[in-house]
Amino acid sequence: MNEYDDIAESLNIAGDRIRPAIKSRLSQMLYNEGLNHLREKTAFRTGRTRWAWRLYVEDDLPDTGDINVVNDMPWSEWYNDGHNLNPPGVAKRFVPGYWSGDNFVYDPSAKTGMMLKQRFIKGAKVVESFEKFIKTRWDKAAEKGLDDALSEVK
């Protein structure tokens, strides 16, 4: 074994020690930043939908696995993808309630309300925005994760 083989072997040993730290650091950074991004992009008056976002990371890193974005609130899919105001085939419908400032309050016992004409409400595309965000953050996170991991090993 020559001098270069010794150096190469040392680098391999160091790499085996550093790799899990980098992987863990990057996963945690992307997870936290990704959740914050999803929550900031969710514009609901109440926090239930905003705080219902969950990320499930397979194999820790986006380049070796998938990040599954989940929000189990029933209307989150409508919010993200868009929806029709009325069921298919219904041109218009009456919704009982009243206005309180700029907000409509649904009240099934109200004698007043509003008439909804059929139209499509565009989705907010929060999940797609998250995917773009993660792609742009990947390089920065990898660089920061490497720097942090290397400082922990020293």
Tab-separated table of C-alpha atoms in Angstrom:
chain	number	residue	atom	x	y	z
A	1	MET	CA	0.000	0.000	0.000
A	2	ASN	CA	1.470	3.365	-0.971
A	3	GLU	CA	0.986	6.844	0.452
A	4	TYR	CA	-1.920	7.653	-1.909
A	5	ASP	CA	-3.766	4.481	-0.951
A	6	ASP	CA	-3.512	5.504	2.704
A	7	ILE	CA	-4.984	8.931	1.914
A	8	ALA	CA	-7.786	7.399	-0.154
A	9	GLU	CA	-8.607	4.948	2.647
A	10	SER	CA	-8.679	7.806	5.193
A	11	LEU	CA	-11.027	9.773	2.967
A	12	ASN	CA	-13.337	6.763	2.616
A	13	ILE	CA	-13.454	6.293	6.398
A	14	ALA	CA	-14.127	10.025	6.919
A	15	GLY	CA	-16.812	9.943	4.211
A	16	ASP	CA	-18.572	7.040	5.930
A	17	ARG	CA	-18.637	9.051	9.170
A	18	ILE	CA	-19.748	12.320	7.549
A	19	ARG	CA	-22.406	10.984	5.152
A	20	PRO	CA	-25.063	10.117	7.793
A	21	ALA	CA	-24.620	13.512	9.483
A	22	ILE	CA	-25.048	15.328	6.171
A	23	LYS	CA	-28.061	13.223	5.255
A	24	SER	CA	-29.732	13.844	8.608
A	25	ARG	CA	-29.006	17.590	8.569
A	26	LEU	CA	-30.285	18.066	5.007
A	27	SER	CA	-33.439	16.093	5.686
A	28	GLN	CA	-34.249	18.128	8.792
A	29	MET	CA	-33.551	21.461	7.052
A	30	LEU	CA	-35.669	20.633	4.001
A	31	TYR	CA	-38.446	19.220	6.168
A	32	ASN	CA	-38.651	22.338	8.360
A	33	GLU	CA	-38.337	24.811	5.494
A	34	GLY	CA	-40.806	22.834	3.379
A	35	LEU	CA	-43.453	22.791	6.119
A	36	ASN	CA	-43.000	26.521	6.720
A	37	HIS	CA	-43.394	27.173	2.985
A	38	LEU	CA	-46.629	25.141	2.793
A	39	ARG	CA	-48.082	26.905	5.819
A	40	GLU	CA	-47.186	30.376	4.530
A	41	LYS	CA	-48.859	29.635	1.182
A	42	THR	CA	-52.111	28.410	2.782
A	43	ALA	CA	-54.382	31.463	3.083
A	44	PHE	CA	-57.221	30.332	5.326
A	45	ARG	CA	-58.792	32.471	8.038
A	46	THR	CA	-58.503	29.598	10.503
A	47	GLY	CA	-55.331	27.657	11.178
A	48	ARG	CA	-56.665	24.108	10.932
A	49	THR	CA	-55.858	23.662	7.238
A	50	ARG	CA	-52.605	25.588	7.532
A	51	TRP	CA	-51.333	23.373	10.371
A	52	ALA	CA	-52.601	20.090	8.868
A	53	TRP	CA	-49.747	19.866	6.328
A	54	ARG	CA	-47.484	16.837	6.789
A	55	LEU	CA	-44.403	15.691	4.911
A	56	TYR	CA	-43.374	12.070	4.658
A	57	VAL	CA	-39.815	11.694	3.426
A	58	GLU	CA	-38.710	8.373	1.978
A	59	ASP	CA	-35.001	7.575	2.097
A	60	ASP	CA	-34.389	10.955	3.753
A	61	LEU	CA	-33.252	12.858	0.665
A	62	PRO	CA	-35.316	14.134	-2.294
A	63	ASP	CA	-32.798	12.905	-4.875
A	64	THR	CA	-32.967	9.321	-3.609
A	65	GLY	CA	-36.581	9.138	-2.507
A	66	ASP	CA	-39.899	10.899	-2.584
A	67	ILE	CA	-41.380	13.591	-0.420
A	68	ASN	CA	-45.092	12.973	0.025
A	69	VAL	CA	-47.117	16.085	0.833
A	70	VAL	CA	-50.317	15.385	2.768
A	71	ASN	CA	-53.088	17.551	4.168
A	72	ASP	CA	-55.992	15.521	5.527
A	73	MET	CA	-58.445	18.420	5.804
A	74	PRO	CA	-61.338	17.625	3.428
A	75	TRP	CA	-61.153	20.912	1.503
A	76	SER	CA	-57.365	21.076	1.113
A	77	GLU	CA	-57.527	19.295	-2.258
A	78	TRP	CA	-60.083	21.818	-3.509
A	79	TYR	CA	-57.915	24.656	-2.245
A	80	ASN	CA	-54.832	23.298	-4.005
A	81	ASP	CA	-56.375	22.021	-7.263
A	82	GLY	CA	-59.375	24.321	-7.680
A	83	HIS	CA	-63.075	23.485	-7.759
A	84	ASN	CA	-66.454	24.341	-9.248
A	85	LEU	CA	-68.798	26.435	-7.108
A	86	ASN	CA	-71.726	24.134	-7.909
A	87	PRO	CA	-72.116	20.403	-8.494
A	88	PRO	CA	-71.904	19.275	-12.154
A	89	GLY	CA	-75.012	20.220	-14.133
A	90	VAL	CA	-76.193	22.849	-11.624
A	91	ALA	CA	-76.089	26.324	-13.213
A	92	LYS	CA	-76.861	28.232	-10.029
A	93	ARG	CA	-77.858	27.601	-6.419
A	94	PHE	CA	-78.921	29.578	-3.381
A	95	VAL	CA	-76.741	29.487	-0.240
A	96	PRO	CA	-78.474	30.750	2.926
A	97	GLY	CA	-76.510	33.082	5.189
A	98	TYR	CA	-75.537	36.706	5.708
A	99	TRP	CA	-72.611	39.053	5.214
A	100	SER	CA	-70.458	40.162	8.142
A	101	GLY	CA	-68.136	42.790	6.716
A	102	ASP	CA	-66.276	41.150	3.799
A	103	ASN	CA	-67.062	37.608	4.977
A	104	PHE	CA	-70.100	35.524	4.108
A	105	VAL	CA	-71.385	33.516	7.062
A	106	TYR	CA	-73.242	30.339	6.119
A	107	ASP	CA	-76.438	30.009	8.145
A	108	PRO	CA	-78.932	27.350	7.017
A	109	SER	CA	-81.765	29.058	8.953
A	110	ALA	CA	-81.210	32.504	7.348
A	111	LYS	CA	-83.840	33.947	5.054
A	112	THR	CA	-81.124	35.870	3.212
A	113	GLY	CA	-78.153	34.513	1.325
A	114	MET	CA	-76.443	34.592	-2.014
A	115	MET	CA	-76.894	32.993	-5.409
A	116	LEU	CA	-73.870	31.114	-6.738
A	117	LYS	CA	-73.497	30.830	-10.503
A	118	GLN	CA	-71.432	27.977	-11.883
A	119	ARG	CA	-67.779	28.893	-12.288
A	120	PHE	CA	-64.404	27.337	-11.629
A	121	ILE	CA	-62.312	28.682	-8.733
A	122	LYS	CA	-58.613	28.399	-9.540
A	123	GLY	CA	-56.539	26.416	-7.084
A	124	ALA	CA	-53.715	27.943	-5.062
A	125	LYS	CA	-51.259	25.245	-6.283
A	126	VAL	CA	-49.603	25.048	-2.869
A	127	VAL	CA	-48.139	21.587	-3.519
A	128	GLU	CA	-46.676	22.653	-6.854
A	129	SER	CA	-45.217	25.749	-5.187
A	130	PHE	CA	-43.670	23.465	-2.545
A	131	GLU	CA	-42.045	21.310	-5.248
A	132	LYS	CA	-40.454	24.370	-6.880
A	133	PHE	CA	-39.357	25.664	-3.482
A	134	ILE	CA	-37.624	22.388	-2.578
A	135	LYS	CA	-35.839	22.246	-5.937
A	136	THR	CA	-34.465	25.773	-5.512
A	137	ARG	CA	-33.501	25.147	-1.863
A	138	TRP	CA	-31.733	21.855	-2.530
A	139	ASP	CA	-28.344	23.299	-3.498
A	140	LYS	CA	-28.290	25.806	-0.639
A	141	ALA	CA	-29.357	23.150	1.862
A	142	ALA	CA	-26.739	20.709	0.584
A	143	GLU	CA	-24.005	23.311	0.930
A	144	LYS	CA	-25.098	24.390	4.416
A	145	GLY	CA	-25.626	20.786	5.516
A	146	LEU	CA	-22.135	19.854	4.368
A	147	ASP	CA	-20.591	22.812	6.184
A	148	ASP	CA	-22.512	22.024	9.387
A	149	ALA	CA	-21.765	18.312	9.205
A	150	LEU	CA	-18.082	18.922	8.626
A	151	SER	CA	-17.931	21.282	11.607
A	152	GLU	CA	-19.535	18.578	13.804
A	153	VAL	CA	-16.976	15.947	12.728
A	154	LYS	CA	-13.942	18.154	13.396
